[in-house]
């Protein structure tokens, strides 16, 4: 489910997105980020070139491609693109995340058995700036014309949908099962992603806690000048090391487990959109069937009636147009239904592979992390075990200078006496202290 795992050999295309650069345009110097789309085509295919080729695209171009694919291939599971963001759009971390998301999107389109042949995709990856802008304008104008012509159809379809008077097919039961499966899967995946986010957040909190823990032990160790003080200081340093290790682990969990799960939820939502498109085509076909029935009734009403010849002729023409539109919507409904079934099958196959790999990556990540944690903690044990608790010199400390006499409150204690703790936390060589507690003899 990561960008690096997307297959690139299906259609002999290798695609990458690189070099995000902040640009300005217009008299107002409006800022945007451009991305370099790199395409490598080793063999002749549907493109007009072989070898390496690059074009510059901005996020709005990726968004245009996504919307165009939805319109050109209704019922297809179009891969998701990074979401829009109004603030902090030029933050380096956000720009990098968007670059990775856009690259993943293009690689999935290139690996899709139908989408890679889309006209809009070809234009996106190979047209120069002028050609691409012209193609986008033509596409936009065509969509506007469809919107003007389809207002009456939309009203009729809305009525049909409200009546729930829809055409039935043998596949309806299967699609109901698929819809239930996808809805349930989305709910369960959101639940897993939510708990994963909690774990990642807890990991970051653990890293902060270990840092504070290490700082406290370091300060404690500095208050003791004997071997115990050194060992306590080393505990603090070890906790600092574990803090860095835990912070890195949290980042890895976010990148290799949390983000793939979130991306997977977006793929499920893309599949839901495909199912919704099939339902739209069903409503359109049902509406056109009802329209044909109405036109047929008008033809029956005026046929054979003296003086109604003109109305009968007009009714027949309207009936022919309605039948033609109905046939188109019928074929469209069948094609979209079959496409959705193919997409569901493809989704299930890829889901099994992707989820298996994601879970395995997470388990390996945990094993390596816990092994490293055990090694760091384990390296501390010999140091603590070697701490001298009876006041005798430790191995390797015989050549150290003797601890000078300590006096205070009228008491003088020579080095080697069995003083165990210094309540003030002052090291033995620091001179008079507020209070010392002796072991034997007190």
Short mmCIF file of C-alpha atoms in Angstrom, two decimals:
data_model
loop_
_atom_site.label_atom_id
_atom_site.label_comp_id
_atom_site.label_asym_id
_atom_site.label_seq_id
_atom_site.Cartn_x
_atom_site.Cartn_y
_atom_site.Cartn_z
CA UNK A 1 0.00 0.00 0.00
CA UNK A 2 3.01 2.24 0.01
CA UNK A 3 4.35 4.09 -2.98
CA UNK A 4 7.39 1.88 -3.17
CA UNK A 5 5.25 -1.25 -3.37
CA UNK A 6 3.20 -0.20 -6.40
CA UNK A 7 3.84 -2.42 -9.41
CA UNK A 8 5.31 -0.62 -12.41
CA UNK A 9 5.84 -3.44 -14.88
CA UNK A 10 2.18 -4.01 -15.85
CA UNK A 11 2.13 -1.41 -18.62
CA UNK A 12 5.89 -0.92 -19.06
CA UNK A 13 5.75 2.53 -17.48
CA UNK A 14 7.90 3.79 -14.62
CA UNK A 15 6.62 7.00 -13.04
CA UNK A 16 8.03 9.17 -10.29
CA UNK A 17 7.24 12.62 -8.91
CA UNK A 18 10.16 14.76 -7.77
CA UNK A 19 11.58 18.26 -7.33
CA UNK A 20 8.76 20.22 -5.69
CA UNK A 21 9.40 23.91 -6.35
CA UNK A 22 7.43 26.92 -5.13
CA UNK A 23 6.23 29.06 -8.02
CA UNK A 24 4.27 32.30 -8.49
CA UNK A 25 1.76 33.30 -11.14
CA UNK A 26 -0.34 36.29 -12.15
CA UNK A 27 -0.11 39.94 -11.17
CA UNK A 28 -0.94 39.01 -7.57
CA UNK A 29 2.04 36.62 -7.43
CA UNK A 30 -0.16 33.77 -6.29
CA UNK A 31 1.99 30.97 -4.91
CA UNK A 32 1.76 27.30 -5.78
CA UNK A 33 4.04 24.26 -5.78
CA UNK A 34 5.04 22.57 -9.01
CA UNK A 35 6.11 18.93 -9.22
CA UNK A 36 8.24 17.23 -11.84
CA UNK A 37 6.51 14.15 -13.24
CA UNK A 38 9.12 11.75 -14.63
CA UNK A 39 8.03 9.02 -17.03
CA UNK A 40 10.16 6.22 -18.41
CA UNK A 41 8.77 4.10 -21.23
CA UNK A 42 11.24 1.34 -22.18
CA UNK A 43 9.10 -0.09 -25.00
CA UNK A 44 6.62 1.42 -27.50
CA UNK A 45 3.12 1.60 -26.06
CA UNK A 46 0.17 3.97 -26.10
CA UNK A 47 2.50 6.95 -25.52
CA UNK A 48 4.01 8.96 -28.34
CA UNK A 49 7.56 8.41 -27.10
CA UNK A 50 9.97 5.92 -25.61
CA UNK A 51 12.73 6.62 -23.13
CA UNK A 52 12.66 9.35 -20.49
CA UNK A 53 10.27 12.27 -20.44
CA UNK A 54 9.32 14.87 -17.84
CA UNK A 55 6.56 17.45 -17.41
CA UNK A 56 5.75 19.97 -14.71
CA UNK A 57 2.39 19.68 -12.96
CA UNK A 58 0.79 21.31 -9.94
CA UNK A 59 -1.61 19.85 -7.39
CA UNK A 60 -4.68 21.21 -9.19
CA UNK A 61 -3.57 19.23 -12.26
CA UNK A 62 -3.50 16.02 -10.24
CA UNK A 63 -6.95 16.87 -8.91
CA UNK A 64 -8.18 17.48 -12.46
CA UNK A 65 -6.82 14.10 -13.57
CA UNK A 66 -8.57 12.36 -10.68
CA UNK A 67 -11.94 13.96 -11.50
CA UNK A 68 -11.48 13.28 -15.22
CA UNK A 69 -10.83 9.58 -14.61
CA UNK A 70 -14.03 9.36 -12.57
CA UNK A 71 -16.00 10.80 -15.49
CA UNK A 72 -14.22 8.89 -18.25
CA UNK A 73 -14.49 5.52 -16.46
CA UNK A 74 -17.65 5.50 -14.31
CA UNK A 75 -17.64 2.55 -11.94
CA UNK A 76 -13.84 2.38 -11.81
CA UNK A 77 -12.04 2.40 -8.49
CA UNK A 78 -10.00 5.54 -9.11
CA UNK A 79 -7.06 5.73 -6.66
CA UNK A 80 -7.21 8.55 -4.10
CA UNK A 81 -5.05 11.65 -4.23
CA UNK A 82 -3.75 13.70 -1.29
CA UNK A 83 -6.46 15.84 0.25
CA UNK A 84 -6.62 19.59 -0.18
CA UNK A 85 -5.21 21.77 2.56
CA UNK A 86 -5.85 25.48 2.98
CA UNK A 87 -3.11 26.27 5.50
CA UNK A 88 0.59 25.39 5.72
CA UNK A 89 0.59 24.33 2.07
CA UNK A 90 4.25 25.24 1.70
CA UNK A 91 5.46 23.51 4.83
CA UNK A 92 8.35 21.24 3.70
CA UNK A 93 6.95 18.21 5.52
CA UNK A 94 3.50 18.71 3.98
CA UNK A 95 4.98 19.26 0.50
CA UNK A 96 6.91 15.99 0.79
CA UNK A 97 3.83 14.09 1.95
CA UNK A 98 1.87 15.49 -0.99
CA UNK A 99 4.66 14.55 -3.41
CA UNK A 100 4.64 10.96 -2.13
CA UNK A 101 0.83 10.82 -2.37
CA UNK A 102 0.78 12.18 -5.92
CA UNK A 103 3.45 9.70 -6.98
CA UNK A 104 1.48 6.82 -5.46
CA UNK A 105 -1.63 8.02 -7.30
CA UNK A 106 0.08 8.08 -10.72
CA UNK A 107 1.70 4.69 -10.20
CA UNK A 108 -1.64 3.13 -9.33
CA UNK A 109 -3.26 4.65 -12.40
CA UNK A 110 -0.42 3.35 -14.58
CA UNK A 111 -0.87 -0.15 -13.11
CA UNK A 112 -4.66 -0.14 -13.55
CA UNK A 113 -5.89 -2.34 -16.43
CA UNK A 114 -8.30 0.34 -17.71
CA UNK A 115 -7.31 3.72 -16.33
CA UNK A 116 -3.85 3.72 -17.88
CA UNK A 117 -5.54 3.96 -21.31
CA UNK A 118 -7.53 7.08 -20.41
CA UNK A 119 -7.09 10.04 -22.73
CA UNK A 120 -6.77 12.41 -19.78
CA UNK A 121 -3.96 10.28 -18.31
CA UNK A 122 -2.03 10.32 -21.59
CA UNK A 123 -2.37 14.08 -21.79
CA UNK A 124 -1.31 14.48 -18.19
CA UNK A 125 1.98 12.59 -18.48
CA UNK A 126 3.13 13.70 -21.94
CA UNK A 127 1.48 16.94 -23.11
CA UNK A 128 3.46 20.17 -22.89
CA UNK A 129 2.05 23.12 -20.96
CA UNK A 130 0.16 24.63 -23.93
CA UNK A 131 -1.35 21.35 -25.09
CA UNK A 132 -2.30 20.38 -21.57
CA UNK A 133 -4.00 23.72 -20.85
CA UNK A 134 -5.94 23.41 -24.14
CA UNK A 135 -7.05 19.88 -23.30
CA UNK A 136 -8.25 20.97 -19.86
CA UNK A 137 -10.29 23.80 -21.39
CA UNK A 138 -11.92 21.46 -23.90
CA UNK A 139 -12.77 19.03 -21.14
CA UNK A 140 -14.22 21.80 -18.99
CA UNK A 141 -16.39 23.13 -21.84
CA UNK A 142 -17.71 19.65 -22.59
CA UNK A 143 -18.69 19.18 -18.96
CA UNK A 144 -20.49 22.53 -18.90
CA UNK A 145 -22.52 21.57 -21.96
CA UNK A 146 -23.46 18.26 -20.36
CA UNK A 147 -24.58 20.08 -17.24
CA UNK A 148 -26.86 22.40 -19.25
CA UNK A 149 -28.39 19.54 -21.25
CA UNK A 150 -28.84 17.30 -18.24
CA UNK A 151 -30.88 19.51 -15.93
CA UNK A 152 -34.23 18.02 -17.00
CA UNK A 153 -32.81 14.51 -16.85
CA UNK A 154 -31.56 15.20 -13.34
CA UNK A 155 -35.03 16.29 -12.22
CA UNK A 156 -36.57 13.15 -13.71
CA UNK A 157 -33.95 10.91 -12.11
CA UNK A 158 -34.51 12.56 -8.74
CA UNK A 159 -38.22 11.71 -8.97
CA UNK A 160 -37.41 8.13 -9.92
CA UNK A 161 -34.97 7.79 -7.04
CA UNK A 162 -37.50 9.17 -4.55
CA UNK A 163 -40.14 6.73 -5.76
CA UNK A 164 -37.59 3.91 -5.53
CA UNK A 165 -39.13 2.51 -8.70
CA UNK A 166 -35.92 1.03 -10.05
CA UNK A 167 -35.26 -1.64 -12.61
CA UNK A 168 -34.34 -5.02 -11.17
CA UNK A 169 -31.59 -7.32 -12.41
CA UNK A 170 -30.30 -10.77 -11.41
CA UNK A 171 -27.15 -9.11 -10.03
CA UNK A 172 -28.95 -6.85 -7.56
CA UNK A 173 -28.64 -9.33 -4.71
CA UNK A 174 -24.92 -9.72 -5.38
CA UNK A 175 -24.42 -5.95 -5.33
CA UNK A 176 -26.33 -5.69 -2.09
CA UNK A 177 -23.91 -8.21 -0.55
CA UNK A 178 -20.94 -6.27 -1.93
CA UNK A 179 -22.30 -3.00 -0.56
CA UNK A 180 -22.74 -4.57 2.87
CA UNK A 181 -19.24 -6.04 2.74
CA UNK A 182 -17.62 -2.73 1.76
CA UNK A 183 -19.56 -0.75 4.37
CA UNK A 184 -18.63 -3.22 7.11
CA UNK A 185 -15.00 -3.31 5.99
CA UNK A 186 -14.76 0.48 6.09
CA UNK A 187 -16.16 0.56 9.62
CA UNK A 188 -13.74 -2.11 10.86
CA UNK A 189 -10.74 -0.50 9.16
CA UNK A 190 -11.58 2.88 10.67
CA UNK A 191 -11.70 1.21 14.07
CA UNK A 192 -8.27 -0.37 13.54
CA UNK A 193 -6.83 2.91 12.24
CA UNK A 194 -8.19 4.78 15.23
CA UNK A 195 -6.55 2.40 17.71
CA UNK A 196 -3.34 2.46 15.67
CA UNK A 197 -3.27 6.25 15.93
CA UNK A 198 -3.63 5.90 19.70
CA UNK A 199 -0.67 3.50 19.80
CA UNK A 200 1.47 5.86 17.74
CA UNK A 201 0.56 8.74 20.03
CA UNK A 202 1.36 6.61 23.09
CA UNK A 203 4.73 5.79 21.54
CA UNK A 204 5.54 9.48 21.21
CA UNK A 205 4.42 10.05 24.79
CA UNK A 206 6.67 7.18 25.90
CA UNK A 207 9.61 8.83 24.14
CA UNK A 208 8.94 12.10 25.97
CA UNK A 209 8.52 10.23 29.26
CA UNK A 210 11.82 8.44 28.81
CA UNK A 211 13.53 11.73 28.12
CA UNK A 212 12.20 13.23 31.37
CA UNK A 213 13.02 10.01 33.20
CA UNK A 214 16.58 10.09 31.89
CA UNK A 215 17.03 13.73 32.84
CA UNK A 216 15.87 13.01 36.40
CA UNK A 217 18.29 10.09 36.78
CA UNK A 218 21.16 12.09 35.29
CA UNK A 219 20.65 14.83 37.86
CA UNK A 220 20.37 12.23 40.61
CA UNK A 221 23.60 10.61 39.52
CA UNK A 222 25.42 13.94 39.46
CA UNK A 223 24.52 14.42 43.12
CA UNK A 224 26.48 11.27 44.00
CA UNK A 225 30.24 11.18 43.44
CA UNK A 226 30.85 7.49 44.13
CA UNK A 227 30.34 4.54 41.83
CA UNK A 228 26.60 4.56 42.50
CA UNK A 229 26.42 8.11 41.20
CA UNK A 230 28.14 7.07 38.01
CA UNK A 231 25.78 4.15 37.58
CA UNK A 232 22.73 6.34 38.15
CA UNK A 233 24.04 8.81 35.61
CA UNK A 234 24.44 5.96 33.17
CA UNK A 235 20.79 5.02 33.77
CA UNK A 236 19.88 8.55 32.72
CA UNK A 237 22.01 8.31 29.57
CA UNK A 238 20.45 4.95 28.76
CA UNK A 239 16.96 6.42 29.13
CA UNK A 240 17.98 9.21 26.76
CA UNK A 241 19.06 6.61 24.21
CA UNK A 242 15.76 4.77 24.64
CA UNK A 243 13.89 8.06 24.23
CA UNK A 244 15.45 8.57 20.81
CA UNK A 245 14.81 4.93 19.95
CA UNK A 246 11.13 5.18 20.95
CA UNK A 247 10.62 8.42 19.03
CA UNK A 248 12.09 6.80 15.94
CA UNK A 249 9.88 3.75 16.48
CA UNK A 250 6.77 5.95 16.69
CA UNK A 251 7.71 7.62 13.40
CA UNK A 252 8.23 4.25 11.74
CA UNK A 253 4.89 2.95 13.03
CA UNK A 254 3.17 6.04 11.64
CA UNK A 255 4.83 5.66 8.24
CA UNK A 256 4.65 1.87 7.86
CA UNK A 257 1.39 1.05 9.62
CA UNK A 258 -0.81 4.05 10.41
CA UNK A 259 -0.46 5.79 7.05
CA UNK A 260 -1.01 2.61 4.99
CA UNK A 261 -4.19 1.93 6.97
CA UNK A 262 -5.46 5.45 6.32
CA UNK A 263 -4.61 5.06 2.65
CA UNK A 264 -6.45 1.74 2.60
CA UNK A 265 -9.57 3.41 3.99
CA UNK A 266 -9.38 5.89 1.11
CA UNK A 267 -9.24 2.97 -1.34
CA UNK A 268 -12.36 1.52 0.29
CA UNK A 269 -14.08 4.88 -0.13
CA UNK A 270 -13.06 4.89 -3.80
CA UNK A 271 -14.73 1.49 -4.16
CA UNK A 272 -17.85 2.86 -2.45
CA UNK A 273 -17.85 5.69 -5.00
CA UNK A 274 -17.75 3.09 -7.78
CA UNK A 275 -20.75 1.30 -6.27
CA UNK A 276 -22.59 4.62 -6.00
CA UNK A 277 -21.90 5.28 -9.68
CA UNK A 278 -23.47 1.95 -10.58
CA UNK A 279 -26.54 2.97 -8.59
CA UNK A 280 -26.65 6.27 -10.50
CA UNK A 281 -26.62 4.40 -13.81
CA UNK A 282 -29.39 2.19 -12.52
CA UNK A 283 -31.50 5.24 -11.70
CA UNK A 284 -30.80 6.73 -15.13
CA UNK A 285 -31.83 3.55 -16.89
CA UNK A 286 -34.98 3.25 -14.76
CA UNK A 287 -35.87 6.87 -15.53
CA UNK A 288 -35.42 6.35 -19.27
CA UNK A 289 -37.55 3.20 -19.15
CA UNK A 290 -40.32 5.19 -17.50
CA UNK A 291 -39.91 7.91 -20.13
CA UNK A 292 -40.24 5.37 -22.94
CA UNK A 293 -43.43 4.08 -21.34
CA UNK A 294 -44.87 7.60 -21.21
CA UNK A 295 -43.95 8.30 -24.83
CA UNK A 296 -45.48 4.99 -25.89
CA UNK A 297 -48.71 5.92 -24.15
CA UNK A 298 -48.81 9.20 -26.08
CA UNK A 299 -48.25 7.38 -29.36
CA UNK A 300 -51.06 4.97 -28.52
CA UNK A 301 -53.26 7.90 -27.60
CA UNK A 302 -52.88 9.80 -30.90
CA UNK A 303 -52.45 6.96 -33.40
CA UNK A 304 -55.50 6.38 -35.60
CA UNK A 305 -57.33 9.50 -34.40
CA UNK A 306 -58.48 11.80 -37.17
CA UNK A 307 -57.05 15.30 -36.88
CA UNK A 308 -54.26 14.19 -34.50
CA UNK A 309 -51.82 13.17 -37.21
CA UNK A 310 -49.28 15.91 -36.36
CA UNK A 311 -49.34 15.07 -32.66
CA UNK A 312 -49.04 11.39 -33.49
CA UNK A 313 -46.01 12.04 -35.72
CA UNK A 314 -44.41 14.20 -33.02
CA UNK A 315 -45.12 11.55 -30.40
CA UNK A 316 -43.49 8.89 -32.59
CA UNK A 317 -40.36 11.00 -33.01
CA UNK A 318 -40.21 11.61 -29.26
CA UNK A 319 -40.63 7.89 -28.67
CA UNK A 320 -37.71 7.09 -30.97
CA UNK A 321 -35.47 9.58 -29.14
CA UNK A 322 -36.55 8.13 -25.80
CA UNK A 323 -35.88 4.57 -26.97
CA UNK A 324 -32.44 5.58 -28.24
CA UNK A 325 -31.57 7.26 -24.94
CA UNK A 326 -32.93 4.26 -23.05
CA UNK A 327 -30.79 1.84 -25.03
CA UNK A 328 -27.68 3.93 -24.37
CA UNK A 329 -28.42 4.04 -20.65
CA UNK A 330 -29.10 0.29 -20.63
CA UNK A 331 -25.73 -0.49 -22.20
CA UNK A 332 -24.07 2.04 -19.91
CA UNK A 333 -25.70 0.45 -16.87
CA UNK A 334 -24.53 -3.02 -17.90
CA UNK A 335 -20.98 -1.84 -18.64
CA UNK A 336 -20.66 0.02 -15.36
CA UNK A 337 -22.06 -2.95 -13.43
CA UNK A 338 -19.51 -5.27 -15.01
CA UNK A 339 -16.71 -2.79 -14.36
CA UNK A 340 -17.65 -2.53 -10.70
CA UNK A 341 -17.61 -6.32 -10.37
CA UNK A 342 -14.13 -6.42 -11.89
CA UNK A 343 -12.99 -3.68 -9.55
CA UNK A 344 -14.35 -5.50 -6.50
CA UNK A 345 -12.55 -8.68 -7.52
CA UNK A 346 -9.31 -6.75 -8.12
CA UNK A 347 -9.72 -4.93 -4.82
CA UNK A 348 -10.11 -8.17 -2.86
CA UNK A 349 -7.04 -9.73 -4.47
CA UNK A 350 -4.84 -6.72 -3.85
CA UNK A 351 -6.28 -6.23 -0.36
CA UNK A 352 -5.11 -9.67 0.73
CA UNK A 353 -1.57 -9.03 -0.49
CA UNK A 354 -1.37 -5.48 0.83
CA UNK A 355 -2.81 -6.24 4.27
CA UNK A 356 -0.59 -9.29 4.68
CA UNK A 357 2.51 -7.23 3.87
CA UNK A 358 1.46 -4.32 6.07
CA UNK A 359 0.83 -6.53 9.10
CA UNK A 360 4.10 -8.42 8.53
CA UNK A 361 6.01 -5.14 8.31
CA UNK A 362 4.43 -4.03 11.58
CA UNK A 363 5.30 -7.28 13.37
CA UNK A 364 8.91 -7.15 12.14
CA UNK A 365 9.08 -3.54 13.28
CA UNK A 366 7.93 -4.52 16.78
CA UNK A 367 10.34 -7.46 17.00
CA UNK A 368 13.31 -5.32 16.00
CA UNK A 369 12.28 -2.52 18.36
CA UNK A 370 11.86 -4.77 21.39
CA UNK A 371 15.11 -6.56 20.60
CA UNK A 372 16.93 -3.23 20.50
CA UNK A 373 15.24 -2.10 23.73
CA UNK A 374 16.36 -5.33 25.43
CA UNK A 375 19.94 -4.83 24.24
CA UNK A 376 20.10 -1.26 25.55
CA UNK A 377 18.62 -2.16 28.94
CA UNK A 378 20.75 -5.30 29.13
CA UNK A 379 23.97 -3.35 28.58
CA UNK A 380 23.17 -1.39 31.73
CA UNK A 381 22.97 -4.40 34.07
CA UNK A 382 26.74 -5.12 34.35
CA UNK A 383 27.36 -1.50 35.33
CA UNK A 384 24.78 -1.61 38.10
CA UNK A 385 25.97 -5.02 39.32
CA UNK A 386 29.54 -3.71 39.66
CA UNK A 387 28.51 -0.86 41.97
CA UNK A 388 30.41 -1.10 45.31
CA UNK A 389 27.96 -1.07 48.21
CA UNK A 390 30.37 -1.91 51.09
CA UNK A 391 32.65 1.06 50.78
CA UNK A 392 35.58 -0.98 49.36
CA UNK A 393 37.33 0.22 46.22
CA UNK A 394 36.00 -1.30 42.99
CA UNK A 395 38.15 -3.02 40.49
CA UNK A 396 39.96 -0.43 38.47
CA UNK A 397 39.63 2.28 41.14
CA UNK A 398 42.68 1.40 43.35
CA UNK A 399 44.81 4.11 41.78
CA UNK A 400 42.27 6.84 42.32
CA UNK A 401 43.14 9.61 44.82
CA UNK A 402 41.83 8.97 48.36
CA UNK A 403 38.69 10.76 49.36
CA UNK A 404 39.65 13.69 51.62
CA UNK A 405 38.38 13.92 55.21
CA UNK A 406 34.85 15.19 55.58
CA UNK A 407 33.99 17.43 58.51
CA UNK A 408 30.83 19.15 59.56
CA UNK A 409 28.73 19.80 62.64
CA UNK A 410 31.82 19.20 64.78
CA UNK A 411 32.46 15.75 63.26
CA UNK A 412 35.44 14.69 61.21
CA UNK A 413 35.20 11.45 59.23
CA UNK A 414 38.16 9.99 57.46
CA UNK A 415 37.99 8.34 54.09
CA UNK A 416 37.18 4.66 54.45
CA UNK A 417 34.67 5.07 57.26
CA UNK A 418 31.39 3.30 56.66
CA UNK A 419 29.34 6.34 55.71
CA UNK A 420 26.52 5.07 53.54
CA UNK A 421 24.34 8.02 52.51
CA UNK A 422 24.62 11.77 52.31
CA UNK A 423 21.25 13.30 52.94
CA UNK A 424 22.24 16.62 51.43
CA UNK A 425 23.21 14.90 48.20
CA UNK A 426 26.63 16.54 48.38
CA UNK A 427 29.59 14.48 47.13
CA UNK A 428 32.12 13.37 49.83
CA UNK A 429 34.87 15.63 48.49
CA UNK A 430 32.72 18.76 48.58
CA UNK A 431 33.73 19.81 52.13
CA UNK A 432 31.35 20.52 54.98
CA UNK A 433 27.72 19.70 54.31
CA UNK A 434 24.51 20.48 56.07
CA UNK A 435 24.08 16.99 57.48
CA UNK A 436 25.70 13.57 57.20
CA UNK A 437 24.27 10.30 58.41
CA UNK A 438 26.77 7.63 59.51
CA UNK A 439 26.20 3.94 59.37
CA UNK A 440 27.76 2.01 62.29
CA UNK A 441 28.57 3.93 65.42
CA UNK A 442 25.63 6.31 65.26
#
